[in-house]
């Protein structure tokens, strides 16, 4: 069983029903090999409950998580002979990524310049490890 990687944030937003200030809790997690996010809140003024969830983290929530935790890094190490395996994982992960973009991404990975949320980096690290590549998601 693989460990769940989890990050959460709290933020304020207007209640969709009465416009009072809502205290929202958002989370982003890697569960097994799936990324998921959710947001939950209960309005203290009108009692309405707000729940949202999905697979693709909304950009605004992602920015909040990156601001709160700082970007996580993905470190890939190993002999250059593993580069083909890394590129294969990248192309499978990012649908239809062209070769030039894949090579650029590979260079960023190898130089430790690829960042994102910890669940995102851990997901890619798991896929790379499954392909026999030494990869670790870290937070600086
Ligand atoms: Zn309300």
PDB file of C-alpha atoms and ligand atoms in Angstrom:
ATOM      1  CA  UNK A   1       0.000   0.000   0.000  1.00  0.00           C
ATOM      2  CA  UNK A   2       1.469   3.317  -1.059  1.00  0.00           C
ATOM      3  CA  UNK A   3       1.366   6.241   1.275  1.00  0.00           C
ATOM      4  CA  UNK A   4      -1.112   9.023   0.614  1.00  0.00           C
ATOM      5  CA  UNK A   5       0.585  12.366  -0.003  1.00  0.00           C
ATOM      6  CA  UNK A   6      -1.567  15.220   1.121  1.00  0.00           C
ATOM      7  CA  UNK A   7      -1.508  19.020   1.282  1.00  0.00           C
ATOM      8  CA  UNK A   8      -4.252  21.311   2.500  1.00  0.00           C
ATOM      9  CA  UNK A   9      -5.008  25.001   2.665  1.00  0.00           C
ATOM     10  CA  UNK A  10      -7.626  27.237   4.221  1.00  0.00           C
ATOM     11  CA  UNK A  11      -8.871  30.383   2.568  1.00  0.00           C
ATOM     12  CA  UNK A  12     -11.771  32.801   2.536  1.00  0.00           C
ATOM     13  CA  UNK A  13     -14.408  33.088  -0.163  1.00  0.00           C
ATOM     14  CA  UNK A  14     -17.879  34.665  -0.327  1.00  0.00           C
ATOM     15  CA  UNK A  15     -20.811  32.337   0.394  1.00  0.00           C
ATOM     16  CA  UNK A  16     -22.662  31.668  -2.888  1.00  0.00           C
ATOM     17  CA  UNK A  17     -26.006  31.971  -1.067  1.00  0.00           C
ATOM     18  CA  UNK A  18     -25.678  34.930   1.298  1.00  0.00           C
ATOM     19  CA  UNK A  19     -22.266  36.449   0.420  1.00  0.00           C
ATOM     20  CA  UNK A  20     -21.006  36.159   4.006  1.00  0.00           C
ATOM     21  CA  UNK A  21     -17.330  35.286   4.291  1.00  0.00           C
ATOM     22  CA  UNK A  22     -16.779  31.542   4.141  1.00  0.00           C
ATOM     23  CA  UNK A  23     -13.834  29.751   5.673  1.00  0.00           C
ATOM     24  CA  UNK A  24     -12.949  27.064   3.132  1.00  0.00           C
ATOM     25  CA  UNK A  25     -10.642  24.099   3.494  1.00  0.00           C
ATOM     26  CA  UNK A  26      -9.114  22.774   0.320  1.00  0.00           C
ATOM     27  CA  UNK A  27      -6.941  19.715  -0.067  1.00  0.00           C
ATOM     28  CA  UNK A  28      -4.901  18.121  -2.791  1.00  0.00           C
ATOM     29  CA  UNK A  29      -3.816  14.515  -2.477  1.00  0.00           C
ATOM     30  CA  UNK A  30      -2.165  11.642  -4.225  1.00  0.00           C
ATOM     31  CA  UNK A  31      -4.093   8.485  -3.379  1.00  0.00           C
ATOM     32  CA  UNK A  32      -2.472   5.426  -4.909  1.00  0.00           C
ATOM     33  CA  UNK A  33      -1.731   6.635  -8.427  1.00  0.00           C
ATOM     34  CA  UNK A  34      -4.520   9.203  -8.659  1.00  0.00           C
ATOM     35  CA  UNK A  35      -4.481  12.922  -7.923  1.00  0.00           C
ATOM     36  CA  UNK A  36      -7.605  14.337  -6.363  1.00  0.00           C
ATOM     37  CA  UNK A  37      -8.680  17.583  -4.767  1.00  0.00           C
ATOM     38  CA  UNK A  38     -11.614  18.740  -2.706  1.00  0.00           C
ATOM     39  CA  UNK A  39     -12.963  21.866  -1.059  1.00  0.00           C
ATOM     40  CA  UNK A  40     -15.368  21.941   1.855  1.00  0.00           C
ATOM     41  CA  UNK A  41     -17.003  24.712   3.834  1.00  0.00           C
ATOM     42  CA  UNK A  42     -20.062  25.475   5.912  1.00  0.00           C
ATOM     43  CA  UNK A  43     -21.393  29.021   6.002  1.00  0.00           C
ATOM     44  CA  UNK A  44     -21.700  30.256   9.586  1.00  0.00           C
ATOM     45  CA  UNK A  45     -24.307  32.852   8.547  1.00  0.00           C
ATOM     46  CA  UNK A  46     -26.807  30.792   6.512  1.00  0.00           C
ATOM     47  CA  UNK A  47     -25.622  27.246   7.152  1.00  0.00           C
ATOM     48  CA  UNK A  48     -25.255  26.310   3.507  1.00  0.00           C
ATOM     49  CA  UNK A  49     -22.655  23.665   2.822  1.00  0.00           C
ATOM     50  CA  UNK A  50     -20.177  23.920   0.010  1.00  0.00           C
ATOM     51  CA  UNK A  51     -18.526  20.782  -1.308  1.00  0.00           C
ATOM     52  CA  UNK A  52     -16.511  20.374  -4.466  1.00  0.00           C
ATOM     53  CA  UNK A  53     -14.055  17.785  -5.655  1.00  0.00           C
ATOM     54  CA  UNK A  54     -12.385  16.481  -8.773  1.00  0.00           C
ATOM     55  CA  UNK A  55      -9.246  15.181 -10.436  1.00  0.00           C
ATOM     56  CA  UNK A  56      -7.695  18.264 -12.022  1.00  0.00           C
ATOM     57  CA  UNK A  57      -6.722  20.766  -9.392  1.00  0.00           C
ATOM     58  CA  UNK A  58      -8.160  24.225 -10.252  1.00  0.00           C
ATOM     59  CA  UNK A  59      -5.393  26.701 -11.047  1.00  0.00           C
ATOM     60  CA  UNK A  60      -6.344  29.070  -8.205  1.00  0.00           C
ATOM     61  CA  UNK A  61      -6.193  26.277  -5.610  1.00  0.00           C
ATOM     62  CA  UNK A  62      -2.882  25.079  -7.059  1.00  0.00           C
ATOM     63  CA  UNK A  63      -1.421  28.585  -6.735  1.00  0.00           C
ATOM     64  CA  UNK A  64      -2.624  28.747  -3.130  1.00  0.00           C
ATOM     65  CA  UNK A  65      -1.008  25.405  -2.300  1.00  0.00           C
ATOM     66  CA  UNK A  66       2.256  26.410  -3.950  1.00  0.00           C
ATOM     67  CA  UNK A  67       2.195  29.716  -2.057  1.00  0.00           C
ATOM     68  CA  UNK A  68       1.498  27.972   1.256  1.00  0.00           C
ATOM     69  CA  UNK A  69       3.967  25.097   0.964  1.00  0.00           C
ATOM     70  CA  UNK A  70       6.451  26.262  -1.634  1.00  0.00           C
ATOM     71  CA  UNK A  71       7.146  24.174  -4.729  1.00  0.00           C
ATOM     72  CA  UNK A  72       8.214  20.558  -4.373  1.00  0.00           C
ATOM     73  CA  UNK A  73      11.030  19.286  -6.560  1.00  0.00           C
ATOM     74  CA  UNK A  74      11.470  16.070  -8.423  1.00  0.00           C
ATOM     75  CA  UNK A  75      14.985  14.689  -8.406  1.00  0.00           C
ATOM     76  CA  UNK A  76      15.946  12.094 -10.942  1.00  0.00           C
ATOM     77  CA  UNK A  77      19.301  10.398 -10.772  1.00  0.00           C
ATOM     78  CA  UNK A  78      20.837   7.538 -12.611  1.00  0.00           C
ATOM     79  CA  UNK A  79      22.911   6.786 -15.672  1.00  0.00           C
ATOM     80  CA  UNK A  80      22.078   8.589 -18.956  1.00  0.00           C
ATOM     81  CA  UNK A  81      20.983   5.206 -20.305  1.00  0.00           C
ATOM     82  CA  UNK A  82      17.843   5.698 -18.202  1.00  0.00           C
ATOM     83  CA  UNK A  83      16.902   8.846 -20.130  1.00  0.00           C
ATOM     84  CA  UNK A  84      14.884   6.869 -22.660  1.00  0.00           C
ATOM     85  CA  UNK A  85      12.869   5.310 -19.837  1.00  0.00           C
ATOM     86  CA  UNK A  86      12.290   8.753 -18.290  1.00  0.00           C
ATOM     87  CA  UNK A  87      11.116  10.175 -21.615  1.00  0.00           C
ATOM     88  CA  UNK A  88       8.780   7.234 -22.121  1.00  0.00           C
ATOM     89  CA  UNK A  89       7.171   7.901 -18.724  1.00  0.00           C
ATOM     90  CA  UNK A  90       6.873  11.632 -19.469  1.00  0.00           C
ATOM     91  CA  UNK A  91       5.221  11.057 -22.832  1.00  0.00           C
ATOM     92  CA  UNK A  92       2.782   8.573 -21.312  1.00  0.00           C
ATOM     93  CA  UNK A  93       1.989  10.959 -18.487  1.00  0.00           C
ATOM     94  CA  UNK A  94       1.524  14.101 -20.597  1.00  0.00           C
ATOM     95  CA  UNK A  95      -0.628  13.033 -23.544  1.00  0.00           C
ATOM     96  CA  UNK A  96       0.728  13.860 -26.971  1.00  0.00           C
ATOM     97  CA  UNK A  97       3.741  15.749 -25.708  1.00  0.00           C
ATOM     98  CA  UNK A  98       6.054  16.312 -28.662  1.00  0.00           C
ATOM     99  CA  UNK A  99       9.670  15.203 -28.647  1.00  0.00           C
ATOM    100  CA  UNK A 100      11.169  18.686 -28.268  1.00  0.00           C
ATOM    101  CA  UNK A 101       8.994  19.467 -25.238  1.00  0.00           C
ATOM    102  CA  UNK A 102       9.752  16.056 -23.762  1.00  0.00           C
ATOM    103  CA  UNK A 103      13.493  16.640 -24.122  1.00  0.00           C
ATOM    104  CA  UNK A 104      13.202  20.074 -22.532  1.00  0.00           C
ATOM    105  CA  UNK A 105      11.296  18.533 -19.642  1.00  0.00           C
ATOM    106  CA  UNK A 106      13.905  15.781 -19.334  1.00  0.00           C
ATOM    107  CA  UNK A 107      16.662  18.403 -19.034  1.00  0.00           C
ATOM    108  CA  UNK A 108      14.701  20.233 -16.340  1.00  0.00           C
ATOM    109  CA  UNK A 109      14.166  16.973 -14.459  1.00  0.00           C
ATOM    110  CA  UNK A 110      17.846  16.050 -14.587  1.00  0.00           C
ATOM    111  CA  UNK A 111      18.946  19.496 -13.434  1.00  0.00           C
ATOM    112  CA  UNK A 112      16.460  19.494 -10.543  1.00  0.00           C
ATOM    113  CA  UNK A 113      14.501  22.340 -12.113  1.00  0.00           C
ATOM    114  CA  UNK A 114      11.120  20.625 -12.315  1.00  0.00           C
ATOM    115  CA  UNK A 115       8.693  21.729  -9.607  1.00  0.00           C
ATOM    116  CA  UNK A 116       5.036  21.514  -8.657  1.00  0.00           C
ATOM    117  CA  UNK A 117       2.859  20.461  -5.753  1.00  0.00           C
ATOM    118  CA  UNK A 118       4.149  17.559  -3.678  1.00  0.00           C
ATOM    119  CA  UNK A 119       1.324  15.195  -4.772  1.00  0.00           C
ATOM    120  CA  UNK A 120       2.105  16.008  -8.439  1.00  0.00           C
ATOM    121  CA  UNK A 121       5.832  15.411  -7.995  1.00  0.00           C
ATOM    122  CA  UNK A 122       5.255  12.228  -5.996  1.00  0.00           C
ATOM    123  CA  UNK A 123       2.937  10.866  -8.707  1.00  0.00           C
ATOM    124  CA  UNK A 124       5.602  11.334 -11.365  1.00  0.00           C
ATOM    125  CA  UNK A 125       8.276   9.946  -9.021  1.00  0.00           C
ATOM    126  CA  UNK A 126       6.198   6.788  -8.503  1.00  0.00           C
ATOM    127  CA  UNK A 127       5.745   6.300 -12.241  1.00  0.00           C
ATOM    128  CA  UNK A 128       9.452   6.811 -12.839  1.00  0.00           C
ATOM    129  CA  UNK A 129      10.381   4.362 -10.069  1.00  0.00           C
ATOM    130  CA  UNK A 130       7.975   1.831 -11.561  1.00  0.00           C
ATOM    131  CA  UNK A 131       9.969   2.215 -14.811  1.00  0.00           C
ATOM    132  CA  UNK A 132      13.218   1.492 -12.958  1.00  0.00           C
ATOM    133  CA  UNK A 133      14.372   5.111 -12.639  1.00  0.00           C
ATOM    134  CA  UNK A 134      15.642   6.512  -9.335  1.00  0.00           C
ATOM    135  CA  UNK A 135      13.308   9.426  -8.612  1.00  0.00           C
ATOM    136  CA  UNK A 136      12.458  11.235  -5.401  1.00  0.00           C
ATOM    137  CA  UNK A 137       9.968  14.031  -4.736  1.00  0.00           C
ATOM    138  CA  UNK A 138      11.405  16.466  -2.214  1.00  0.00           C
ATOM    139  CA  UNK A 139      10.547  19.751  -0.619  1.00  0.00           C
ATOM    140  CA  UNK A 140      13.498  22.140  -0.418  1.00  0.00           C
TER     141      UNK A 140
HETATM  142 ZN1  LIG B   1     -24.150  31.759   3.542  1.00  0.00          ZN
END
